[in-house]
Coordinates of C-alpha atoms and ligand atoms in Angstrom, one line a residue:
M531 CA -1.7 9.6 18.4
T532 CA 1.4 7.5 17.5
K533 CA 4.3 9.9 16.7
I534 CA 6.9 8.7 14.2
I535 CA 9.3 11.6 14.1
D536 CA 11.7 12.0 11.3
R537 CA 11.1 8.9 9.2
V538 CA 11.5 9.2 5.5
T539 CA 8.6 7.5 3.9
I540 CA 7.5 6.6 0.3
V541 CA 3.8 6.0 -0.2
T542 CA 2.7 4.7 -3.6
G543 CA -0.7 5.4 -4.9
A544 CA -0.9 8.5 -2.7
S545 CA -3.2 10.5 -5.0
R546 CA -6.5 9.4 -3.5
G547 CA -8.3 6.8 -1.4
I548 CA -6.3 4.8 1.1
G549 CA -2.9 6.0 -0.1
R550 CA -3.8 9.6 0.3
A551 CA -5.1 9.0 3.9
V552 CA -1.9 7.0 4.7
A553 CA 0.3 9.8 3.3
E554 CA -1.6 12.4 5.3
Q555 CA -1.6 10.4 8.6
L556 CA 2.1 9.6 8.3
A557 CA 2.9 13.3 7.7
E558 CA 0.8 14.2 10.7
A559 CA 2.8 11.7 12.8
G560 CA 6.0 13.6 11.8
C561 CA 7.3 11.7 8.8
M562 CA 8.7 13.2 5.7
V563 CA 6.4 11.8 3.0
V564 CA 7.2 11.2 -0.6
A565 CA 3.8 11.0 -2.2
A566 CA 3.9 9.0 -5.4
A567 CA 1.3 8.5 -8.1
R568 CA 1.3 8.7 -11.9
A569 CA 1.9 12.0 -13.6
Q570 CA 1.3 14.8 -11.0
H571 CA -1.7 13.1 -9.5
A572 CA -0.6 13.3 -5.8
E573 CA -0.3 17.1 -6.0
E574 CA -3.4 17.8 -3.9
T575 CA -2.2 15.3 -1.2
V576 CA 1.1 17.2 -1.0
A577 CA -0.6 20.5 -0.9
T578 CA -2.9 19.4 2.0
I579 CA 0.1 18.1 4.0
L580 CA 2.1 21.2 3.5
A581 CA -0.8 23.5 4.3
S582 CA -1.2 21.7 7.7
G583 CA 2.5 22.2 8.5
G584 CA 3.7 18.7 7.5
R585 CA 6.6 17.7 5.3
A586 CA 5.9 16.1 1.9
E587 CA 7.1 16.1 -1.7
L588 CA 5.5 15.0 -4.9
A589 CA 6.8 12.1 -7.0
S590 CA 5.6 11.2 -10.4
L591 CA 5.8 7.4 -10.6
D592 CA 4.3 4.6 -12.5
V593 CA 5.1 1.6 -10.3
T594 CA 5.0 -0.7 -13.2
E595 CA 8.2 0.9 -14.6
P596 CA 11.1 -0.7 -12.7
D597 CA 13.7 1.9 -13.8
A598 CA 11.5 4.7 -12.5
V599 CA 11.0 3.0 -9.2
R600 CA 14.8 2.4 -8.7
N601 CA 15.5 6.0 -9.8
L602 CA 13.0 7.4 -7.3
V603 CA 14.4 5.4 -4.4
S604 CA 18.0 6.3 -5.2
D605 CA 17.1 9.9 -5.6
V606 CA 15.3 9.9 -2.2
V607 CA 18.3 8.3 -0.5
K608 CA 20.8 10.7 -2.1
R609 CA 18.8 13.8 -1.2
L610 CA 17.2 12.9 2.1
G611 CA 19.9 10.5 3.4
R612 CA 17.7 7.5 4.0
I613 CA 14.5 5.5 3.3
D614 CA 12.7 4.3 6.5
V615 CA 9.2 3.3 5.5
L616 CA 7.7 2.0 2.2
V617 CA 4.0 1.7 2.0
A618 CA 3.3 -0.2 -1.2
N619 CA -0.3 0.8 -1.7
A620 CA -0.8 1.4 -5.5
G621 CA -3.3 -1.1 -6.9
I622 CA -5.9 -1.7 -9.5
A623 CA -8.8 -4.1 -10.2
R624 CA -10.1 -5.4 -13.5
D625 CA -13.0 -7.5 -12.4
Q626 CA -14.5 -10.2 -14.6
L627 CA -15.7 -13.8 -14.2
L628 CA -12.8 -16.1 -15.0
L629 CA -14.4 -17.5 -18.2
R630 CA -14.4 -14.0 -19.7
L631 CA -11.2 -12.7 -18.2
Q632 CA -8.8 -11.4 -20.8
R633 CA -5.1 -12.3 -20.5
K634 CA -4.2 -8.6 -20.8
D635 CA -6.4 -7.7 -17.8
W636 CA -4.8 -10.6 -15.8
D637 CA -1.3 -9.3 -16.7
D638 CA -2.1 -5.7 -15.9
V639 CA -3.5 -6.6 -12.4
L640 CA -0.5 -8.8 -11.6
A641 CA 1.9 -6.3 -12.9
T642 CA 0.6 -3.4 -10.8
N643 CA -0.5 -5.3 -7.6
L644 CA 2.3 -7.9 -7.3
T645 CA 5.3 -7.5 -9.6
A646 CA 5.5 -3.7 -9.0
V647 CA 5.5 -4.4 -5.2
F648 CA 8.4 -6.7 -5.8
T649 CA 10.2 -3.9 -7.6
C650 CA 9.5 -1.3 -4.9
V651 CA 10.5 -3.6 -2.1
Q652 CA 13.7 -4.8 -3.8
A653 CA 14.7 -1.1 -4.4
V654 CA 14.3 -0.1 -0.8
L655 CA 15.8 -3.2 0.7
R656 CA 19.5 -2.4 0.3
P657 CA 19.4 1.0 1.9
M658 CA 17.2 -0.3 4.7
I659 CA 19.6 -3.1 5.4
R660 CA 22.5 -0.7 5.3
Q661 CA 20.9 1.6 7.8
R662 CA 19.7 -1.3 9.9
F663 CA 16.2 0.0 10.0
G664 CA 13.1 -0.3 7.8
R665 CA 9.4 -0.7 7.8
I666 CA 7.8 -2.3 4.7
I667 CA 4.0 -2.3 4.6
T668 CA 2.2 -3.9 1.7
I669 CA -1.5 -3.3 1.1
S670 CA -3.3 -6.6 0.3
S671 CA -7.0 -7.2 0.5
V672 CA -9.6 -9.3 2.3
V673 CA -10.2 -10.7 -1.2
G674 CA -6.7 -12.2 -1.1
Q675 CA -7.6 -14.0 2.1
M676 CA -11.1 -15.3 1.2
G677 CA -11.4 -15.1 -2.6
N678 CA -14.3 -13.5 -4.5
A679 CA -16.2 -14.4 -7.6
G680 CA -15.2 -12.2 -10.5
Q681 CA -11.9 -11.2 -8.9
A682 CA -9.6 -14.1 -9.7
S683 CA -6.7 -11.9 -10.9
Y684 CA -7.1 -9.4 -8.0
A685 CA -7.4 -12.2 -5.5
A686 CA -4.3 -14.0 -6.9
S687 CA -2.3 -10.7 -6.8
K688 CA -3.4 -9.9 -3.2
A689 CA -2.8 -13.5 -1.9
G690 CA 0.6 -13.4 -3.6
L691 CA 1.4 -10.2 -1.7
I692 CA 0.8 -12.0 1.6
G693 CA 3.3 -14.8 0.8
F694 CA 5.8 -12.4 -0.7
T695 CA 5.7 -10.1 2.4
K696 CA 6.1 -13.0 4.8
A697 CA 9.1 -14.3 2.8
V698 CA 10.7 -10.8 2.9
A699 CA 10.0 -10.5 6.6
K700 CA 12.0 -13.7 7.2
E701 CA 14.9 -12.6 4.9
V702 CA 15.5 -9.3 6.6
A703 CA 14.3 -9.7 10.2
S704 CA 17.9 -9.9 11.5
R705 CA 18.7 -6.6 9.9
G706 CA 16.2 -4.5 11.8
V707 CA 13.7 -4.4 8.9
T708 CA 10.1 -5.5 9.4
A709 CA 7.6 -6.4 6.7
N710 CA 3.9 -6.6 7.3
V711 CA 0.7 -6.7 5.4
V712 CA -2.5 -4.6 5.9
A713 CA -5.5 -6.3 4.3
P714 CA -8.4 -3.9 4.1
G715 CA -12.0 -5.0 3.6
L716 CA -14.7 -2.9 2.0
I717 CA -13.3 0.7 2.1
D718 CA -15.1 3.8 0.7
T719 CA -12.9 4.8 -2.2
D720 CA -13.0 5.2 -6.0
M721 CA -12.2 1.5 -6.3
T722 CA -15.4 0.5 -4.5
R723 CA -17.5 3.3 -5.9
A724 CA -17.0 1.5 -9.2
L725 CA -19.1 -1.5 -7.8
G726 CA -22.3 0.6 -7.8
S727 CA -24.7 0.8 -4.9
E728 CA -26.0 -2.8 -5.2
G729 CA -22.5 -4.2 -5.3
R730 CA -21.5 -2.2 -2.3
D731 CA -24.7 -3.1 -0.4
N732 CA -24.0 -6.8 -1.0
W733 CA -20.5 -6.5 0.3
Q734 CA -21.7 -4.4 3.3
S735 CA -24.1 -7.1 4.3
L736 CA -21.0 -9.3 5.0
V737 CA -19.5 -6.8 7.5
P738 CA -20.3 -7.6 11.1
L739 CA -19.5 -4.1 12.2
G740 CA -22.2 -3.0 9.7
R741 CA -20.5 -0.2 7.8
M742 CA -17.9 0.4 5.1
G743 CA -14.5 1.3 6.3
T744 CA -12.9 4.7 5.6
P745 CA -9.4 5.3 4.2
A746 CA -8.6 6.7 7.6
D747 CA -9.4 3.3 9.3
V748 CA -6.8 1.7 7.1
A749 CA -4.3 4.5 7.6
H750 CA -4.4 4.1 11.4
A751 CA -3.2 0.5 11.1
V752 CA -0.4 1.5 8.7
R753 CA 0.7 4.3 10.9
F754 CA 0.9 1.9 13.9
L755 CA 3.0 -0.6 11.9
A756 CA 5.3 2.2 10.8
S757 CA 5.9 3.3 14.4
D758 CA 8.5 2.3 16.9
E759 CA 5.7 0.7 19.0
A760 CA 5.4 -2.0 16.2
S761 CA 9.1 -3.0 16.3
Y762 CA 8.3 -6.6 17.5
I763 CA 5.7 -7.2 14.8
T764 CA 6.8 -8.7 11.5
G765 CA 5.4 -11.1 8.9
Q766 CA 1.8 -10.4 10.0
V767 CA -1.4 -9.7 8.2
V768 CA -3.5 -7.0 9.8
G769 CA -7.1 -7.2 8.7
V770 CA -9.0 -3.9 8.6
N771 CA -12.3 -5.3 7.5
G772 CA -15.0 -4.7 10.1
G773 CA -14.9 -8.4 10.9
M774 CA -15.7 -9.6 7.4
Y775 CA -12.9 -12.2 7.6
M776 CA -11.8 -13.6 11.0
Ligands
NAP1142 N1 -11.0 0.3 -1.5 C1 -11.1 -1.0 -1.0 O1 -12.2 -1.4 -0.6 C2 -9.9 -1.8 -0.9 C3 -10.0 -3.0 -0.2 C4 -8.9 -3.8 -0.1 C5 -7.7 -3.4 -0.7 N2 -7.6 -2.3 -1.3 C6 -6.3 -1.9 -1.9 O2 -5.8 -0.7 -1.3 C7 -5.0 0.0 -2.3 C8 -5.6 1.4 -2.5 O3 -6.9 1.2 -3.0 P1 -8.0 2.4 -3.1 O4 -9.3 1.8 -2.8 O5 -7.5 3.6 -2.4 O6 -7.9 2.6 -4.7 P2 -8.1 3.9 -5.6 O7 -8.9 4.9 -4.9 O8 -8.5 3.3 -6.9 O9 -6.6 4.5 -5.7 C9 -5.6 3.7 -6.4 C10 -4.3 4.4 -6.2 O10 -3.3 3.6 -6.9 C11 -2.6 4.4 -7.8 N3 -2.1 3.6 -8.9 C12 -2.7 2.7 -9.7 N4 -1.9 2.2 -10.6 C13 -0.7 2.8 -10.5 C14 0.5 2.8 -11.1 N5 0.7 2.0 -12.2 N6 1.5 3.6 -10.7 C15 1.4 4.4 -9.6 N7 0.2 4.5 -8.9 C16 -0.8 3.7 -9.4 C17 -3.6 5.4 -8.2 O11 -2.8 6.6 -8.7 P3 -3.1 7.4 -10.0 O12 -3.6 8.7 -9.5 O13 -1.8 7.4 -10.7 O14 -4.2 6.6 -10.8 C18 -4.3 5.7 -6.9 O15 -3.5 6.6 -6.1 C19 -5.0 -0.9 -3.5 O16 -3.8 -1.7 -3.5 C20 -6.2 -1.7 -3.4 O17 -6.1 -3.0 -4.0 C21 -8.6 -1.4 -1.5

């Protein structure tokens, strides 16, 4: 297993699903993990990590509140001395065919999935540049690569993340900071449980490997990108989609 000793890491949306698996795997790899979600939602994630001998702390964070994001990052840097890895994972979907899509739902999806990632990345960038090391990993989606009926806002936000992350990768490459995208396909979490069994079966029929992915499948890719072994990889989109998009 890839060891990533002593990296200070923030994972947003760490209360469940993919973010929780990422937090647990990074802690298992030796990172100090700041597990962030709204209210105290990531409490169980932190408890699991601590119980298995890892290092983690709980952060109550709504990523759509820029001041809260900036305060969290500056507090982490003040107390722990650095911020090495950001996994910008928090995300939402408000699916609706475009003709029925409400402006509020469009705004909410863009605010959480794209604008909040801008806020998080901007907040960690200065300390990462100063320390001449950083790993930024954003969580997009196969839907941002291939589109999907009923998901115009989600697809726009996730496609936006890909362009955003590539631009950041170019801006900071000379400072020892990498920025990469992980684009999951159909992963078994609360988000896809909301599709119902027919919706999930339809999606699954598009997966050459013939099964849904697990949060751990995605976390393996994130853990690799956060490791020293990935130091020559930047500006890339890593699909974890069972071959759904290639
Ligand atoms: N599941 C899939 O098939 C799939 C596929 C492609 C991409 N993705 C992406 O992967 C990421 C994780 O998805 P998932 O399936 O694990 O989703 P999930 O089970 O619905 O979990 C979403 C996570 O995001 C957090 N979150 C949402 N809004 C937030 C906010 N304003 N501030 C802070 N945290 C917030 C939630 O925390 P709270 O506890 O605070 O609600 C939760 O931890 C998302 O970006 C999603 O778009 C998922």
